[in-house]
PDB file of C-alpha atoms in Angstrom:
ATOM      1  CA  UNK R 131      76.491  88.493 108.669  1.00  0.00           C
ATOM      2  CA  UNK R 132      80.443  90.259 108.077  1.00  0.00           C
ATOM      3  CA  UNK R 133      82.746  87.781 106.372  1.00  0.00           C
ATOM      4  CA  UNK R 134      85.884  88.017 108.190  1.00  0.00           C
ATOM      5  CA  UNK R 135      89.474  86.699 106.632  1.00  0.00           C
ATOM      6  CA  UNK R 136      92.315  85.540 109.356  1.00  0.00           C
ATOM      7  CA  UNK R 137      95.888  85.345 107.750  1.00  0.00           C
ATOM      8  CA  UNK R 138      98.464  83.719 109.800  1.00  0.00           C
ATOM      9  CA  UNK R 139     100.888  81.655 109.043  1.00  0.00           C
ATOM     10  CA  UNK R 140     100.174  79.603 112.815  1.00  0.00           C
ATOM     11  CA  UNK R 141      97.196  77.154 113.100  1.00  0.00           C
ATOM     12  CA  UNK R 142      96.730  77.341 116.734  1.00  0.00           C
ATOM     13  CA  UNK R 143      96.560  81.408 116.104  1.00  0.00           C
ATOM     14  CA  UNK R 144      93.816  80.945 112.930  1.00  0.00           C
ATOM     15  CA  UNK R 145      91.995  78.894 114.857  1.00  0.00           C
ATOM     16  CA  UNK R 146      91.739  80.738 118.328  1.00  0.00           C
ATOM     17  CA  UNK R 147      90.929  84.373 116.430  1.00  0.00           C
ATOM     18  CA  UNK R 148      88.359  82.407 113.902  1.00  0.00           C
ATOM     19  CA  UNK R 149      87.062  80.628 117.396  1.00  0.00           C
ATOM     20  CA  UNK R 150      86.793  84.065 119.133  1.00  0.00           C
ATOM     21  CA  UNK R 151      85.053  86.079 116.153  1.00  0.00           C
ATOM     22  CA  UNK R 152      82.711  83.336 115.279  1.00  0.00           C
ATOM     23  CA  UNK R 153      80.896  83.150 119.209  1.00  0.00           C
ATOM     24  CA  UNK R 154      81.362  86.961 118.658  1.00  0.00           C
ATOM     25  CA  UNK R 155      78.762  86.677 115.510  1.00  0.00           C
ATOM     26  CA  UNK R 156      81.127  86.330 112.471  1.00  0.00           C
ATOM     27  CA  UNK R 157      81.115  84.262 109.192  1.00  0.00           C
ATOM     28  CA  UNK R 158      85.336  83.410 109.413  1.00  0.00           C
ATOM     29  CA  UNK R 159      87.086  82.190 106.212  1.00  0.00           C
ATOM     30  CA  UNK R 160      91.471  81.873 106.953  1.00  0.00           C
ATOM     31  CA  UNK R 161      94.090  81.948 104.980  1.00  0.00           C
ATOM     32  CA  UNK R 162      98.066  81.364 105.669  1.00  0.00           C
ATOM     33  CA  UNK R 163      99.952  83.678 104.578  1.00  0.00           C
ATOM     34  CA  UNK R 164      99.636  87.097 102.649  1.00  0.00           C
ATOM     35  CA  UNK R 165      99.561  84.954  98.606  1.00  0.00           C
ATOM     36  CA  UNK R 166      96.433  82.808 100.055  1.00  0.00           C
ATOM     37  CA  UNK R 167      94.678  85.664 101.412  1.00  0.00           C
ATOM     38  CA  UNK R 168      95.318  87.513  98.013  1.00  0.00           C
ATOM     39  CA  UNK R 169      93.769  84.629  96.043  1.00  0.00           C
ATOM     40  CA  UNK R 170      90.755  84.533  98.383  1.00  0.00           C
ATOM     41  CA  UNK R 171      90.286  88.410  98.703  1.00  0.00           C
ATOM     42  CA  UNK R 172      90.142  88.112  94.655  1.00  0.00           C
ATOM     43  CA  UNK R 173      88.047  85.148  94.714  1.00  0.00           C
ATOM     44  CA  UNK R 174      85.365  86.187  97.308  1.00  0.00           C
ATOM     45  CA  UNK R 175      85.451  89.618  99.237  1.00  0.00           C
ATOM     46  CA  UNK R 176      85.545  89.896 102.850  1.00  0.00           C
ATOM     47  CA  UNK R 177      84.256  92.721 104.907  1.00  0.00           C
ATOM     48  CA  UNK R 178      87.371  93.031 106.776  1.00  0.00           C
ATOM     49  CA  UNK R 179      91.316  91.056 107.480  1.00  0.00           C
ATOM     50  CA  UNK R 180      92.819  89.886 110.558  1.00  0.00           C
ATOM     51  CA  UNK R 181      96.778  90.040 109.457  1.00  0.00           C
ATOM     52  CA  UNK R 182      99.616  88.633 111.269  1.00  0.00           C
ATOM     53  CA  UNK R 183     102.653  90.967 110.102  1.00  0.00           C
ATOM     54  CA  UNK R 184     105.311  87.858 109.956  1.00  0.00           C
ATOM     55  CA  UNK R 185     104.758  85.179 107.347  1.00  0.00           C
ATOM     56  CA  UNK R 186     105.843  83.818 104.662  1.00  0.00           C
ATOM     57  CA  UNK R 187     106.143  83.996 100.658  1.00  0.00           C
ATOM     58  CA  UNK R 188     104.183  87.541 101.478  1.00  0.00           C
ATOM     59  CA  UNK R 189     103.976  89.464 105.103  1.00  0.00           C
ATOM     60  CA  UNK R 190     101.615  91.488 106.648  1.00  0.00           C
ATOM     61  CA  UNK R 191     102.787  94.853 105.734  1.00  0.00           C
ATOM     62  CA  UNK R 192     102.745  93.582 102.264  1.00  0.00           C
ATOM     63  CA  UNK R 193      99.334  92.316 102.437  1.00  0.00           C
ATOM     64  CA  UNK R 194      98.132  95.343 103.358  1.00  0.00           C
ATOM     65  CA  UNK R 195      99.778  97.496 101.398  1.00  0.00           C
ATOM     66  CA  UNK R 196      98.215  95.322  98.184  1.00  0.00           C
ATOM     67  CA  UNK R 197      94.831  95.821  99.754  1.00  0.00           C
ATOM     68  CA  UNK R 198      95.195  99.242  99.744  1.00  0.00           C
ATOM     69  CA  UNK R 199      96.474  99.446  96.445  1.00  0.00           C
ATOM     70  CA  UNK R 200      93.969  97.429  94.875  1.00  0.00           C
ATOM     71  CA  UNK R 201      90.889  99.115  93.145  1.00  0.00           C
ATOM     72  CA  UNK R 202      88.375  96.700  94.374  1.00  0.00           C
ATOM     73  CA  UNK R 203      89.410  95.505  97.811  1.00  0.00           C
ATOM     74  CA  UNK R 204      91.106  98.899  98.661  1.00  0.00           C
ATOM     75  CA  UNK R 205      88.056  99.586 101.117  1.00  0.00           C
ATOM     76  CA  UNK R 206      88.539  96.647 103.249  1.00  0.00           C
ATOM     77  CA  UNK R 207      89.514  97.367 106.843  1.00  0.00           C
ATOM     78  CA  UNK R 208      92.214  95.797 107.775  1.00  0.00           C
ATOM     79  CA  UNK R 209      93.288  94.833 111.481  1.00  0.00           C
ATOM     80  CA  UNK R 210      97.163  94.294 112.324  1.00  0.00           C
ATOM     81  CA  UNK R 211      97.590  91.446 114.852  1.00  0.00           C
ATOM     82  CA  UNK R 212     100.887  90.598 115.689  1.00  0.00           C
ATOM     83  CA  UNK R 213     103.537  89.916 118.085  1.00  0.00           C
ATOM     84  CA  UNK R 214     105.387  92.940 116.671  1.00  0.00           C
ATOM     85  CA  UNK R 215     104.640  95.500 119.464  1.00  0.00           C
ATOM     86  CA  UNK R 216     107.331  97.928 119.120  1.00  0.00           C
ATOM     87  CA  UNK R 217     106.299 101.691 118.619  1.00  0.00           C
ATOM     88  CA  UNK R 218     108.220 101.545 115.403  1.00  0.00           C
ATOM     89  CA  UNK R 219     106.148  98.391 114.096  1.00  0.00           C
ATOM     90  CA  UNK R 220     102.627 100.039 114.991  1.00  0.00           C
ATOM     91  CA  UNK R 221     103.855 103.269 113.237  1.00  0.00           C
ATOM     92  CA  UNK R 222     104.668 101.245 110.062  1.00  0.00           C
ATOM     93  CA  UNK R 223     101.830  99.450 109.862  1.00  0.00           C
ATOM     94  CA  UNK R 224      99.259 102.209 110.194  1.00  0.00           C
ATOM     95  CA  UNK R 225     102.144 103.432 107.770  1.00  0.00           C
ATOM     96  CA  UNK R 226     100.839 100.461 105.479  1.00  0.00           C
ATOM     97  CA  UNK R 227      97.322 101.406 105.784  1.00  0.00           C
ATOM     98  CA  UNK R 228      96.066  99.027 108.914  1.00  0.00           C
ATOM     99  CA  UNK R 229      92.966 100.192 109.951  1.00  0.00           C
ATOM    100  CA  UNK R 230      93.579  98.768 113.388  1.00  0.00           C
ATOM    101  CA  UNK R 231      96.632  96.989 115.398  1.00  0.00           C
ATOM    102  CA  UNK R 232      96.257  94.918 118.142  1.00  0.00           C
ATOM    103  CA  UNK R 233      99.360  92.809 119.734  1.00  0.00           C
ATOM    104  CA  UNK R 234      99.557  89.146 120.499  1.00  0.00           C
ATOM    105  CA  UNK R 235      99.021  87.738 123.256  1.00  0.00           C
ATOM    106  CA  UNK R 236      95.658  90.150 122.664  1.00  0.00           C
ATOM    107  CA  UNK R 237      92.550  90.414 125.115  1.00  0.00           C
ATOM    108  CA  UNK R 238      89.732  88.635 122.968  1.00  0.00           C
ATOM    109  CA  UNK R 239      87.209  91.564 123.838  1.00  0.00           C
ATOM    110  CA  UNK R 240      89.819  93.563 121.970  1.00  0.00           C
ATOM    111  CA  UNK R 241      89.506  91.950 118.611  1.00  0.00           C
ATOM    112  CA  UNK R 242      86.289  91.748 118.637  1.00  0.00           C
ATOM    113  CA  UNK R 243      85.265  95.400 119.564  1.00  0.00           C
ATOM    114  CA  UNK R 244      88.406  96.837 116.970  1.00  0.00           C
ATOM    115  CA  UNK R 245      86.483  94.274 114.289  1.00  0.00           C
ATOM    116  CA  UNK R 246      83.247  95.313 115.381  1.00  0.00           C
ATOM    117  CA  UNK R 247      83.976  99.356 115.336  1.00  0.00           C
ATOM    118  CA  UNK R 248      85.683  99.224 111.783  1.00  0.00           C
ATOM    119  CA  UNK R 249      82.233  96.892 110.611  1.00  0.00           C
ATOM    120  CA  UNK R 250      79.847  99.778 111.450  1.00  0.00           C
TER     121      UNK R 250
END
């Protein structure tokens, strides 16, 4: 079973994606903001990230940009999902490295088949 990490810095949000992945099949693990999901990316690794791009102490961009950078975790897909839906912020993103963006509110069936595709 694929280990998915949701970072955001909103419970209700964490809690509806982790909701939505785990009927879809998904062990779920969530972290805050971008310095949580670090520390648990280093501690245990998933198989892919659900960002938000806005938090704090360290945003989604920068989370992904870390992931990318990083020698171990650098092959982790990561999926933008965010309320940030201006052509701009889905050019900078992939700019970042996301694997995937997806804008809130978001279709459920969405998520899941972006998190599914980048899994196979």
């Amino acid at each position: 079973m694929s280990t998915v990490l949701i970072v955001d810095d909103s419970t209700t949000v964490r809690e509806m994606v982790s909701e939505h992945l785990r009927k879809g099949g998904f062990t779920v693990i969530e972290a805050v903001d971008g310095e949580e999901a670090i520390e648990k990316i280093k501690t245990s690794l998933p198989d892919l990230v659900v960002t938000d791009i806005v938090m704090p102490r360290k945003n989604g961009y920068e989370l992904c940009r870390w992931i990318k950078n990083d020698p171990i975790a650098k092959a982790i897909p990561v999926v933008m999902c965010t309320s940030k839906s201006e052509e701009f912020d889905i050019y900078w993103g992939m700019k970042q490295g996301a694997d995937a963006y997806i804008t809130k509110p978001y279709h459920p069936p969405d998520l899941l088949a972006a998190v599914k595709r980048l899994l196979k």
